[in-house]
PDB file of C-alpha atoms in Angstrom:
ATOM      1  CA  MET A   1      29.650  17.113 -33.793  1.00 49.00           C
ATOM      2  CA  ARG A   2      27.849  15.257 -30.976  1.00 57.00           C
ATOM      3  CA  LEU A   3      25.033  12.751 -31.205  1.00 55.00           C
ATOM      4  CA  LYS A   4      21.924  14.035 -29.430  1.00 59.00           C
ATOM      5  CA  LEU A   5      19.017  11.694 -28.903  1.00 58.00           C
ATOM      6  CA  VAL A   6      17.207  14.435 -26.964  1.00 58.00           C
ATOM      7  CA  PRO A   7      17.511  18.218 -27.494  1.00 59.00           C
ATOM      8  CA  SER A   8      19.650  20.061 -24.927  1.00 61.00           C
ATOM      9  CA  GLU A   9      16.617  21.957 -23.642  1.00 67.00           C
ATOM     10  CA  THR A  10      13.123  20.468 -23.520  1.00 67.00           C
ATOM     11  CA  SER A  11       9.909  21.659 -21.913  1.00 71.00           C
ATOM     12  CA  TRP A  12       7.655  18.628 -22.183  1.00 78.00           C
ATOM     13  CA  ASP A  13       4.734  18.324 -19.772  1.00 79.00           C
ATOM     14  CA  PHE A  14       5.092  14.868 -18.246  1.00 79.00           C
ATOM     15  CA  PHE A  15       1.933  15.355 -16.194  1.00 81.00           C
ATOM     16  CA  ARG A  16      -0.291  16.074 -19.190  1.00 83.00           C
ATOM     17  CA  TYR A  17      -1.401  12.457 -19.388  1.00 82.00           C
ATOM     18  CA  ALA A  18      -0.702  11.552 -15.757  1.00 82.00           C
ATOM     19  CA  LYS A  19      -4.090   9.883 -15.252  1.00 86.00           C
ATOM     20  CA  ILE A  20      -3.597   7.763 -18.367  1.00 89.00           C
ATOM     21  CA  THR A  21      -0.032   6.699 -17.513  1.00 87.00           C
ATOM     22  CA  MET A  22      -0.855   5.932 -13.876  1.00 89.00           C
ATOM     23  CA  GLY A  23      -4.027   4.107 -14.903  1.00 90.00           C
ATOM     24  CA  ALA A  24      -2.109   2.063 -17.477  1.00 91.00           C
ATOM     25  CA  SER A  25       0.539   1.181 -14.872  1.00 91.00           C
ATOM     26  CA  ILE A  26      -2.089   0.074 -12.347  1.00 93.00           C
ATOM     27  CA  LEU A  27      -3.943  -2.013 -14.964  1.00 94.00           C
ATOM     28  CA  ALA A  28      -0.653  -3.588 -16.106  1.00 93.00           C
ATOM     29  CA  MET A  29       0.195  -4.512 -12.515  1.00 93.00           C
ATOM     30  CA  ILE A  30      -3.261  -6.023 -11.948  1.00 95.00           C
ATOM     31  CA  ALA A  31      -2.972  -8.002 -15.200  1.00 94.00           C
ATOM     32  CA  SER A  32       0.500  -9.230 -14.172  1.00 93.00           C
ATOM     33  CA  ILE A  33      -0.790 -10.430 -10.799  1.00 94.00           C
ATOM     34  CA  ILE A  34      -3.746 -12.203 -12.448  1.00 95.00           C
ATOM     35  CA  LEU A  35      -1.366 -13.897 -14.910  1.00 92.00           C
ATOM     36  CA  TRP A  36       0.927 -14.919 -12.064  1.00 90.00           C
ATOM     37  CA  LEU A  37      -1.946 -16.455 -10.081  1.00 91.00           C
ATOM     38  CA  SER A  38      -3.759 -18.077 -13.017  1.00 91.00           C
ATOM     39  CA  VAL A  39      -1.009 -19.121 -15.431  1.00 89.00           C
ATOM     40  CA  GLY A  40       1.917 -19.243 -13.005  1.00 86.00           C
ATOM     41  CA  LEU A  41       5.640 -19.033 -13.673  1.00 84.00           C
ATOM     42  CA  ASN A  42       7.745 -21.478 -15.660  1.00 82.00           C
ATOM     43  CA  PHE A  43      10.060 -22.327 -12.778  1.00 78.00           C
ATOM     44  CA  GLY A  44      13.477 -23.745 -13.567  1.00 73.00           C
ATOM     45  CA  ILE A  45      15.311 -26.546 -11.804  1.00 71.00           C
ATOM     46  CA  ASP A  46      16.465 -24.192  -9.033  1.00 71.00           C
ATOM     47  CA  PHE A  47      12.877 -23.866  -7.819  1.00 74.00           C
ATOM     48  CA  LEU A  48      11.319 -27.168  -8.921  1.00 71.00           C
ATOM     49  CA  GLY A  49      14.108 -29.536  -8.023  1.00 72.00           C
ATOM     50  CA  GLY A  50      15.968 -31.843 -10.373  1.00 76.00           C
ATOM     51  CA  THR A  51      19.306 -33.439 -11.154  1.00 81.00           C
ATOM     52  CA  THR A  52      22.663 -31.987 -12.173  1.00 82.00           C
ATOM     53  CA  ILE A  53      25.072 -34.122 -14.198  1.00 86.00           C
ATOM     54  CA  ARG A  54      28.699 -33.079 -14.633  1.00 86.00           C
ATOM     55  CA  THR A  55      30.380 -34.263 -17.810  1.00 87.00           C
ATOM     56  CA  GLU A  56      34.060 -34.367 -18.722  1.00 87.00           C
ATOM     57  CA  SER A  57      35.328 -34.904 -22.253  1.00 86.00           C
ATOM     58  CA  ALA A  58      38.551 -34.663 -24.255  1.00 85.00           C
ATOM     59  CA  GLN A  59      36.526 -33.059 -27.055  1.00 85.00           C
ATOM     60  CA  ALA A  60      35.397 -29.441 -26.955  1.00 84.00           C
ATOM     61  CA  VAL A  61      31.951 -28.964 -25.472  1.00 84.00           C
ATOM     62  CA  ASP A  62      29.293 -28.440 -28.137  1.00 85.00           C
ATOM     63  CA  VAL A  63      26.116 -27.393 -26.324  1.00 84.00           C
ATOM     64  CA  GLY A  64      24.039 -27.794 -29.487  1.00 84.00           C
ATOM     65  CA  GLN A  65      25.130 -31.411 -29.997  1.00 87.00           C
ATOM     66  CA  TYR A  66      24.563 -32.224 -26.330  1.00 87.00           C
ATOM     67  CA  ARG A  67      21.058 -30.791 -26.462  1.00 86.00           C
ATOM     68  CA  GLN A  68      20.278 -32.591 -29.724  1.00 86.00           C
ATOM     69  CA  ALA A  69      21.385 -35.912 -28.218  1.00 87.00           C
ATOM     70  CA  ILE A  70      19.211 -35.480 -25.113  1.00 87.00           C
ATOM     71  CA  GLU A  71      16.144 -34.014 -26.844  1.00 85.00           C
ATOM     72  CA  PRO A  72      14.548 -37.373 -27.883  1.00 85.00           C
ATOM     73  CA  LEU A  73      14.309 -38.320 -24.174  1.00 84.00           C
ATOM     74  CA  ALA A  74      11.677 -35.549 -23.675  1.00 80.00           C
ATOM     75  CA  LEU A  75      12.946 -34.549 -20.238  1.00 79.00           C
ATOM     76  CA  GLY A  76      11.396 -31.085 -20.134  1.00 73.00           C
ATOM     77  CA  ASP A  77      13.526 -28.237 -18.822  1.00 69.00           C
ATOM     78  CA  VAL A  78      17.179 -29.041 -19.592  1.00 79.00           C
ATOM     79  CA  SER A  79      19.967 -26.525 -19.015  1.00 79.00           C
ATOM     80  CA  ILE A  80      23.433 -27.158 -20.486  1.00 83.00           C
ATOM     81  CA  THR A  81      26.377 -24.880 -19.659  1.00 81.00           C
ATOM     82  CA  GLU A  82      30.088 -25.206 -20.298  1.00 80.00           C
ATOM     83  CA  VAL A  83      32.313 -24.865 -17.225  1.00 77.00           C
ATOM     84  CA  PHE A  84      35.431 -22.745 -17.617  1.00 73.00           C
ATOM     85  CA  ASP A  85      38.345 -23.001 -15.203  1.00 65.00           C
ATOM     86  CA  PRO A  86      41.942 -21.820 -15.748  1.00 64.00           C
ATOM     87  CA  ASN A  87      43.142 -24.969 -14.003  1.00 66.00           C
ATOM     88  CA  PHE A  88      41.628 -27.241 -16.640  1.00 69.00           C
ATOM     89  CA  GLY A  89      43.987 -28.767 -19.194  1.00 69.00           C
ATOM     90  CA  PRO A  90      43.346 -28.794 -22.954  1.00 73.00           C
ATOM     91  CA  ASP A  91      41.736 -32.232 -22.729  1.00 75.00           C
ATOM     92  CA  GLU A  92      39.477 -31.300 -19.796  1.00 78.00           C
ATOM     93  CA  ASN A  93      36.233 -29.957 -21.250  1.00 84.00           C
ATOM     94  CA  VAL A  94      33.566 -29.845 -18.587  1.00 84.00           C
ATOM     95  CA  ALA A  95      29.834 -29.179 -18.878  1.00 86.00           C
ATOM     96  CA  MET A  96      26.972 -29.050 -16.359  1.00 83.00           C
ATOM     97  CA  ILE A  97      23.635 -30.524 -17.414  1.00 85.00           C
ATOM     98  CA  ARG A  98      20.596 -29.782 -15.278  1.00 81.00           C
ATOM     99  CA  ILE A  99      17.338 -31.701 -15.738  1.00 82.00           C
ATOM    100  CA  GLN A 100      14.099 -30.802 -13.979  1.00 73.00           C
ATOM    101  CA  ALA A 101      12.464 -33.290 -11.625  1.00 70.00           C
ATOM    102  CA  GLN A 102      10.158 -35.666 -13.480  1.00 64.00           C
ATOM    103  CA  GLU A 103       6.442 -35.647 -12.759  1.00 64.00           C
ATOM    104  CA  GLY A 104       5.568 -37.385  -9.490  1.00 60.00           C
ATOM    105  CA  GLN A 105       9.229 -37.774  -8.458  1.00 62.00           C
ATOM    106  CA  GLU A 106      11.637 -35.685  -6.416  1.00 61.00           C
ATOM    107  CA  SER A 107      14.438 -35.963  -8.957  1.00 64.00           C
ATOM    108  CA  VAL A 108      15.492 -37.750 -12.111  1.00 72.00           C
ATOM    109  CA  PRO A 109      15.403 -41.561 -11.542  1.00 75.00           C
ATOM    110  CA  PRO A 110      18.635 -43.606 -11.969  1.00 78.00           C
ATOM    111  CA  GLU A 111      17.441 -45.294 -15.175  1.00 83.00           C
ATOM    112  CA  THR A 112      16.823 -41.893 -16.755  1.00 82.00           C
ATOM    113  CA  VAL A 113      20.301 -40.748 -15.707  1.00 84.00           C
ATOM    114  CA  LEU A 114      21.755 -43.832 -17.425  1.00 87.00           C
ATOM    115  CA  ALA A 115      19.727 -43.053 -20.568  1.00 88.00           C
ATOM    116  CA  ILE A 116      21.104 -39.499 -20.550  1.00 88.00           C
ATOM    117  CA  GLU A 117      24.666 -40.774 -20.194  1.00 88.00           C
ATOM    118  CA  ASP A 118      24.177 -43.235 -23.073  1.00 88.00           C
ATOM    119  CA  ALA A 119      22.729 -40.454 -25.241  1.00 88.00           C
ATOM    120  CA  LEU A 120      25.677 -38.167 -24.522  1.00 88.00           C
ATOM    121  CA  ARG A 121      28.160 -40.936 -25.332  1.00 88.00           C
ATOM    122  CA  THR A 122      26.844 -40.824 -28.897  1.00 88.00           C
ATOM    123  CA  VAL A 123      28.526 -37.426 -29.079  1.00 87.00           C
ATOM    124  CA  ASP A 124      31.739 -38.639 -27.402  1.00 86.00           C
ATOM    125  CA  PRO A 125      32.099 -42.369 -26.599  1.00 87.00           C
ATOM    126  CA  ASP A 126      34.827 -41.627 -24.023  1.00 86.00           C
ATOM    127  CA  MET A 127      32.811 -39.028 -22.098  1.00 87.00           C
ATOM    128  CA  GLN A 128      33.041 -39.319 -18.308  1.00 87.00           C
ATOM    129  CA  PHE A 129      30.447 -38.395 -15.677  1.00 86.00           C
ATOM    130  CA  PRO A 130      32.358 -37.549 -12.479  1.00 84.00           C
ATOM    131  CA  SER A 131      29.324 -36.451 -10.472  1.00 82.00           C
ATOM    132  CA  VAL A 132      25.534 -36.644 -10.409  1.00 82.00           C
ATOM    133  CA  GLU A 133      23.696 -34.499  -7.847  1.00 76.00           C
ATOM    134  CA  SER A 134      19.992 -34.053  -7.141  1.00 73.00           C
ATOM    135  CA  VAL A 135      18.096 -31.059  -5.742  1.00 67.00           C
ATOM    136  CA  GLY A 136      14.996 -32.119  -3.836  1.00 65.00           C
ATOM    137  CA  PRO A 137      11.813 -30.089  -3.260  1.00 58.00           C
ATOM    138  CA  LYS A 138      12.899 -29.062   0.256  1.00 59.00           C
ATOM    139  CA  VAL A 139      16.030 -27.308  -1.024  1.00 60.00           C
ATOM    140  CA  SER A 140      13.995 -25.759  -3.854  1.00 60.00           C
ATOM    141  CA  GLY A 141      11.493 -24.406  -1.320  1.00 67.00           C
ATOM    142  CA  GLU A 142      14.328 -22.861   0.666  1.00 74.00           C
ATOM    143  CA  LEU A 143      15.678 -21.226  -2.512  1.00 71.00           C
ATOM    144  CA  ILE A 144      12.260 -19.682  -3.229  1.00 74.00           C
ATOM    145  CA  LEU A 145      12.064 -18.294   0.310  1.00 81.00           C
ATOM    146  CA  THR A 146      15.625 -16.960   0.096  1.00 82.00           C
ATOM    147  CA  ALA A 147      14.858 -15.299  -3.250  1.00 79.00           C
ATOM    148  CA  ILE A 148      11.760 -13.576  -1.822  1.00 82.00           C
ATOM    149  CA  LEU A 149      13.735 -12.414   1.214  1.00 86.00           C
ATOM    150  CA  ALA A 150      16.540 -11.075  -1.002  1.00 82.00           C
ATOM    151  CA  VAL A 151      14.167  -8.960  -3.106  1.00 81.00           C
ATOM    152  CA  SER A 152      12.221  -7.779  -0.035  1.00 84.00           C
ATOM    153  CA  ALA A 153      15.375  -6.885   1.912  1.00 86.00           C
ATOM    154  CA  SER A 154      16.721  -4.864  -1.023  1.00 81.00           C
ATOM    155  CA  MET A 155      13.500  -2.856  -1.201  1.00 81.00           C
ATOM    156  CA  VAL A 156      13.444  -2.188   2.539  1.00 85.00           C
ATOM    157  CA  ALA A 157      17.076  -1.001   2.420  1.00 84.00           C
ATOM    158  CA  ILE A 158      16.251   1.314  -0.504  1.00 80.00           C
ATOM    159  CA  LEU A 159      13.175   2.632   1.335  1.00 81.00           C
ATOM    160  CA  ILE A 160      15.307   3.579   4.345  1.00 83.00           C
ATOM    161  CA  TYR A 161      18.072   5.079   2.203  1.00 80.00           C
ATOM    162  CA  ILE A 162      15.697   7.286   0.175  1.00 79.00           C
ATOM    163  CA  TRP A 163      13.888   8.327   3.370  1.00 80.00           C
ATOM    164  CA  LEU A 164      17.157   9.452   4.938  1.00 79.00           C
ATOM    165  CA  ARG A 165      18.538  11.112   1.831  1.00 77.00           C
ATOM    166  CA  PHE A 166      15.353  12.925   0.765  1.00 77.00           C
ATOM    167  CA  GLU A 167      11.943  12.849   2.481  1.00 79.00           C
ATOM    168  CA  TRP A 168       9.425  10.120   3.216  1.00 82.00           C
ATOM    169  CA  GLN A 169       7.300  11.098   0.203  1.00 84.00           C
ATOM    170  CA  PHE A 170      10.284  10.421  -2.068  1.00 85.00           C
ATOM    171  CA  SER A 171      10.855   6.999  -0.516  1.00 85.00           C
ATOM    172  CA  VAL A 172       7.213   6.009  -1.071  1.00 87.00           C
ATOM    173  CA  GLY A 173       7.436   7.145  -4.700  1.00 87.00           C
ATOM    174  CA  ALA A 174      10.672   5.211  -5.252  1.00 86.00           C
ATOM    175  CA  ILE A 175       9.292   2.005  -3.715  1.00 87.00           C
ATOM    176  CA  ALA A 176       6.066   2.332  -5.735  1.00 89.00           C
ATOM    177  CA  ALA A 177       8.199   2.509  -8.895  1.00 88.00           C
ATOM    178  CA  LEU A 178      10.263  -0.530  -7.853  1.00 88.00           C
ATOM    179  CA  ILE A 179       7.176  -2.610  -7.034  1.00 89.00           C
ATOM    180  CA  HIS A 180       5.800  -1.590 -10.441  1.00 91.00           C
ATOM    181  CA  ASP A 181       8.992  -2.812 -12.148  1.00 90.00           C
ATOM    182  CA  VAL A 182       9.164  -6.140 -10.279  1.00 89.00           C
ATOM    183  CA  VAL A 183       5.465  -6.970 -10.750  1.00 92.00           C
ATOM    184  CA  LEU A 184       5.564  -6.188 -14.478  1.00 93.00           C
ATOM    185  CA  THR A 185       8.716  -8.292 -14.878  1.00 91.00           C
ATOM    186  CA  ILE A 186       7.040 -11.257 -13.194  1.00 91.00           C
ATOM    187  CA  GLY A 187       3.982 -10.642 -15.364  1.00 92.00           C
ATOM    188  CA  ILE A 188       5.901 -10.743 -18.650  1.00 92.00           C
ATOM    189  CA  PHE A 189       7.701 -13.931 -17.548  1.00 91.00           C
ATOM    190  CA  SER A 190       4.335 -15.502 -16.746  1.00 91.00           C
ATOM    191  CA  LEU A 191       2.824 -14.351 -20.048  1.00 91.00           C
ATOM    192  CA  LEU A 192       5.705 -15.593 -22.228  1.00 88.00           C
ATOM    193  CA  GLN A 193       6.471 -18.602 -19.992  1.00 85.00           C
ATOM    194  CA  ILE A 194      10.199 -17.828 -19.983  1.00 84.00           C
ATOM    195  CA  ARG A 195      12.157 -19.995 -17.572  1.00 80.00           C
ATOM    196  CA  PHE A 196      12.225 -18.398 -14.107  1.00 84.00           C
ATOM    197  CA  ASP A 197      15.257 -19.429 -12.045  1.00 79.00           C
ATOM    198  CA  LEU A 198      17.920 -17.989  -9.742  1.00 79.00           C
ATOM    199  CA  ALA A 199      19.484 -16.097 -12.657  1.00 82.00           C
ATOM    200  CA  THR A 200      16.149 -14.291 -13.071  1.00 85.00           C
ATOM    201  CA  ILE A 201      16.208 -13.323  -9.385  1.00 84.00           C
ATOM    202  CA  ALA A 202      19.688 -11.885  -9.955  1.00 84.00           C
ATOM    203  CA  ALA A 203      18.267  -9.978 -12.940  1.00 87.00           C
ATOM    204  CA  ILE A 204      15.405  -8.597 -10.823  1.00 86.00           C
ATOM    205  CA  LEU A 205      17.889  -7.354  -8.208  1.00 83.00           C
ATOM    206  CA  THR A 206      19.854  -5.736 -11.052  1.00 84.00           C
ATOM    207  CA  ILE A 207      16.652  -4.103 -12.306  1.00 85.00           C
ATOM    208  CA  ILE A 208      15.960  -2.715  -8.834  1.00 84.00           C
ATOM    209  CA  GLY A 209      19.439  -1.200  -8.685  1.00 83.00           C
ATOM    210  CA  TYR A 210      19.184   0.269 -12.193  1.00 83.00           C
ATOM    211  CA  SER A 211      15.720   1.716 -11.638  1.00 83.00           C
ATOM    212  CA  ILE A 212      16.505   3.310  -8.278  1.00 84.00           C
ATOM    213  CA  ASN A 213      19.666   4.855  -9.714  1.00 83.00           C
ATOM    214  CA  ASP A 214      17.622   6.560 -12.431  1.00 83.00           C
ATOM    215  CA  THR A 215      15.009   7.674  -9.896  1.00 85.00           C
ATOM    216  CA  VAL A 216      17.627   9.111  -7.530  1.00 85.00           C
ATOM    217  CA  VAL A 217      19.118  11.201 -10.356  1.00 85.00           C
ATOM    218  CA  ILE A 218      15.705  12.804 -10.959  1.00 85.00           C
ATOM    219  CA  PHE A 219      15.064  13.226  -7.219  1.00 85.00           C
ATOM    220  CA  ASP A 220      18.453  14.884  -6.741  1.00 85.00           C
ATOM    221  CA  ARG A 221      17.679  17.445  -9.412  1.00 86.00           C
ATOM    222  CA  LEU A 222      14.192  17.914  -7.968  1.00 85.00           C
ATOM    223  CA  ARG A 223      15.603  18.649  -4.522  1.00 83.00           C
ATOM    224  CA  GLU A 224      18.001  21.212  -5.963  1.00 85.00           C
ATOM    225  CA  ASN A 225      15.199  22.899  -7.919  1.00 85.00           C
ATOM    226  CA  LEU A 226      12.871  22.957  -4.899  1.00 83.00           C
ATOM    227  CA  ILE A 227      15.478  25.099  -3.145  1.00 82.00           C
ATOM    228  CA  LYS A 228      16.157  27.192  -6.249  1.00 83.00           C
ATOM    229  CA  TYR A 229      12.526  27.828  -7.226  1.00 82.00           C
ATOM    230  CA  LYS A 230      10.754  28.309  -3.902  1.00 79.00           C
ATOM    231  CA  LYS A 231       7.652  29.983  -5.334  1.00 80.00           C
ATOM    232  CA  LYS A 232       7.208  27.785  -8.389  1.00 84.00           C
ATOM    233  CA  PRO A 233       4.370  25.216  -8.236  1.00 85.00           C
ATOM    234  CA  LEU A 234       5.534  21.706  -7.341  1.00 83.00           C
ATOM    235  CA  ARG A 235       4.216  20.267 -10.611  1.00 86.00           C
ATOM    236  CA  ASP A 236       6.248  22.772 -12.655  1.00 86.00           C
ATOM    237  CA  VAL A 237       9.399  22.088 -10.614  1.00 86.00           C
ATOM    238  CA  MET A 238       8.990  18.347 -11.176  1.00 86.00           C
ATOM    239  CA  ASN A 239       8.508  18.839 -14.910  1.00 86.00           C
ATOM    240  CA  LEU A 240      11.610  21.020 -15.045  1.00 87.00           C
ATOM    241  CA  SER A 241      13.655  18.412 -13.132  1.00 86.00           C
ATOM    242  CA  VAL A 242      12.650  15.560 -15.451  1.00 85.00           C
ATOM    243  CA  ASN A 243      13.346  17.686 -18.546  1.00 85.00           C
ATOM    244  CA  GLU A 244      16.780  18.633 -17.237  1.00 84.00           C
ATOM    245  CA  THR A 245      17.737  14.985 -16.656  1.00 83.00           C
ATOM    246  CA  LEU A 246      15.942  13.569 -19.712  1.00 83.00           C
ATOM    247  CA  SER A 247      18.993  13.582 -21.997  1.00 83.00           C
ATOM    248  CA  ARG A 248      21.024  11.638 -19.425  1.00 82.00           C
ATOM    249  CA  THR A 249      18.150   9.182 -18.849  1.00 82.00           C
ATOM    250  CA  VAL A 250      17.636   8.462 -22.563  1.00 84.00           C
ATOM    251  CA  MET A 251      21.350   8.143 -23.293  1.00 85.00           C
ATOM    252  CA  THR A 252      21.992   5.793 -20.353  1.00 84.00           C
ATOM    253  CA  SER A 253      18.993   3.596 -21.134  1.00 86.00           C
ATOM    254  CA  GLY A 254      19.709   3.608 -24.870  1.00 86.00           C
ATOM    255  CA  THR A 255      23.329   2.509 -24.572  1.00 87.00           C
ATOM    256  CA  THR A 256      22.383  -0.164 -22.022  1.00 88.00           C
ATOM    257  CA  LEU A 257      19.698  -1.521 -24.351  1.00 90.00           C
ATOM    258  CA  LEU A 258      22.169  -1.681 -27.257  1.00 90.00           C
ATOM    259  CA  ALA A 259      24.450  -3.962 -25.232  1.00 89.00           C
ATOM    260  CA  LEU A 260      21.498  -6.076 -24.083  1.00 89.00           C
ATOM    261  CA  ILE A 261      20.182  -6.483 -27.638  1.00 90.00           C
ATOM    262  CA  ALA A 262      23.581  -7.849 -28.673  1.00 88.00           C
ATOM    263  CA  LEU A 263      23.462 -10.334 -25.786  1.00 85.00           C
ATOM    264  CA  LEU A 264      19.890 -11.345 -26.635  1.00 83.00           C
ATOM    265  CA  VAL A 265      20.829 -12.077 -30.230  1.00 82.00           C
ATOM    266  CA  LEU A 266      24.273 -13.592 -29.736  1.00 80.00           C
ATOM    267  CA  GLY A 267      24.303 -14.760 -26.119  1.00 74.00           C
ATOM    268  CA  GLY A 268      22.583 -18.104 -26.610  1.00 67.00           C
ATOM    269  CA  ASP A 269      19.928 -19.939 -24.602  1.00 65.00           C
ATOM    270  CA  VAL A 270      21.894 -20.135 -21.364  1.00 67.00           C
ATOM    271  CA  ILE A 271      21.715 -16.416 -20.557  1.00 78.00           C
ATOM    272  CA  ARG A 272      18.692 -15.423 -22.651  1.00 79.00           C
ATOM    273  CA  GLY A 273      16.239 -15.400 -19.742  1.00 83.00           C
ATOM    274  CA  PHE A 274      18.623 -13.358 -17.586  1.00 86.00           C
ATOM    275  CA  VAL A 275      19.302 -10.848 -20.374  1.00 89.00           C
ATOM    276  CA  PHE A 276      15.626 -10.546 -21.321  1.00 90.00           C
ATOM    277  CA  ALA A 277      14.712  -9.785 -17.702  1.00 89.00           C
ATOM    278  CA  ILE A 278      17.252  -6.957 -17.576  1.00 91.00           C
ATOM    279  CA  PHE A 279      16.205  -5.723 -21.048  1.00 92.00           C
ATOM    280  CA  TRP A 280      12.572  -5.541 -19.977  1.00 92.00           C
ATOM    281  CA  GLY A 281      13.576  -4.062 -16.614  1.00 89.00           C
ATOM    282  CA  VAL A 282      15.520  -1.214 -18.214  1.00 90.00           C
ATOM    283  CA  ILE A 283      12.449  -0.264 -20.255  1.00 91.00           C
ATOM    284  CA  VAL A 284       9.920  -0.387 -17.401  1.00 91.00           C
ATOM    285  CA  GLY A 285      12.470   1.047 -14.955  1.00 88.00           C
ATOM    286  CA  THR A 286      13.023   4.107 -17.128  1.00 89.00           C
ATOM    287  CA  TYR A 287       9.259   4.481 -17.568  1.00 90.00           C
ATOM    288  CA  SER A 288       8.562   4.191 -13.838  1.00 88.00           C
ATOM    289  CA  SER A 289      11.280   6.711 -12.926  1.00 85.00           C
ATOM    290  CA  VAL A 290       9.690   9.307 -15.218  1.00 85.00           C
ATOM    291  CA  PHE A 291       5.976   8.510 -14.932  1.00 87.00           C
ATOM    292  CA  VAL A 292       5.379   6.609 -11.677  1.00 87.00           C
ATOM    293  CA  ALA A 293       7.779   7.762  -8.956  1.00 85.00           C
ATOM    294  CA  LYS A 294       7.294  11.498  -9.447  1.00 84.00           C
ATOM    295  CA  ASN A 295       3.505  11.123  -9.852  1.00 86.00           C
ATOM    296  CA  VAL A 296       3.320   9.459  -6.445  1.00 87.00           C
ATOM    297  CA  VAL A 297       5.453  12.222  -4.911  1.00 85.00           C
ATOM    298  CA  LEU A 298       3.181  14.879  -6.445  1.00 84.00           C
ATOM    299  CA  MET A 299       0.074  13.160  -5.059  1.00 86.00           C
ATOM    300  CA  LEU A 300       1.615  12.992  -1.566  1.00 82.00           C
ATOM    301  CA  GLY A 301       2.971  16.534  -1.770  1.00 79.00           C
ATOM    302  CA  VAL A 302       6.295  17.878  -0.530  1.00 74.00           C
ATOM    303  CA  SER A 303       6.638  20.526   2.172  1.00 67.00           C
ATOM    304  CA  ARG A 304       8.073  23.784   0.857  1.00 63.00           C
ATOM    305  CA  GLU A 305       8.681  25.211   4.346  1.00 63.00           C
ATOM    306  CA  PRO A 306      12.423  25.763   5.035  1.00 56.00           C
ATOM    307  CA  LYS A 307      12.326  24.195   8.508  1.00 50.00           C
ATOM    308  CA  ASP A 308      10.574  21.088   7.217  1.00 50.00           C
ATOM    309  CA  ARG A 309      12.902  20.810   4.248  1.00 49.00           C
ATOM    310  CA  ASP A 310      15.902  21.039   6.572  1.00 49.00           C
ATOM    311  CA  LYS A 311      14.541  18.107   8.592  1.00 49.00           C
ATOM    312  CA  GLY A 312      13.999  16.066   5.457  1.00 49.00           C
ATOM    313  CA  ASN A 313      17.518  16.799   4.180  1.00 52.00           C
ATOM    314  CA  GLN A 314      19.611  16.220   7.293  1.00 50.00           C
ATOM    315  CA  PHE A 315      21.122  13.150   5.571  1.00 48.00           C
ATOM    316  CA  ALA A 316      21.221  14.753   2.113  1.00 48.00           C
ATOM    317  CA  ASN A 317      24.991  14.561   1.897  1.00 51.00           C
ATOM    318  CA  ILE A 318      25.112  10.778   2.269  1.00 48.00           C
ATOM    319  CA  ASP A 319      27.172   9.436  -0.640  1.00 48.00           C
ATOM    320  CA  ALA A 320      25.136   7.409  -3.080  1.00 45.00           C
TER     321      ALA A 320
END
């Protein structure tokens, strides 16, 4: 007996409400951009600048106690993570504490650093602070630029890959879906004011990879069916392709979401923003693969002529 989230054979019309789904996607993207421009993102230390303090203690690191000790100082965005290293001895318990730059200053002033150290010594009087490092606004600006370049470069590479593997209409549809996913992810982070840092950029790149993988699976089946059903209308072939891959799509997304829910609940504050970004990305990525990418391809049209299809598929055997 096998678990089936979706029947083996389905014949759902995914274009029945195409105008509604595309309209909703466009409105959601516009709302996300407006939120981004009006409310802004809750940037973390990586993008705002701040100070990193390394602690070393003979006692086990208790992130909750550390945070409770620092909280009365009202320092704003504080990130506390335990550092694991196989070379550390049993009495070497290391943590990294990152504090955002204070208003009107490039980093945390020395007197504030001393206050933080005194507060942490209430947890462990023998705690040591081997290093204190600051990230200024110049470095933060470079990180923002690098993050934008990383996301842009990944999309350009995907655009070229899809163009070579399928046809240009497929590449436009895939990129439209990816832009949809990234914009909506930024929008939800702006709406909920979840901390946006380098880990979130890593999550966005993960979302791009997950979403394009799902889209390519559908496109692969669509290409096969375009050859198999030469006389069938393009809309019907697309519907058939999505229905044939629907079970795989739902199962993959469902099992991924189960793991992410566990991490959201049990993972703690350190990775919650990263996990939430991927969780949200899996949902919108699955939606865009089914309702955005193929709708764009249908609007652009795909040549059914054999000679044109041969040109579009000259790189079809490139390994994914």
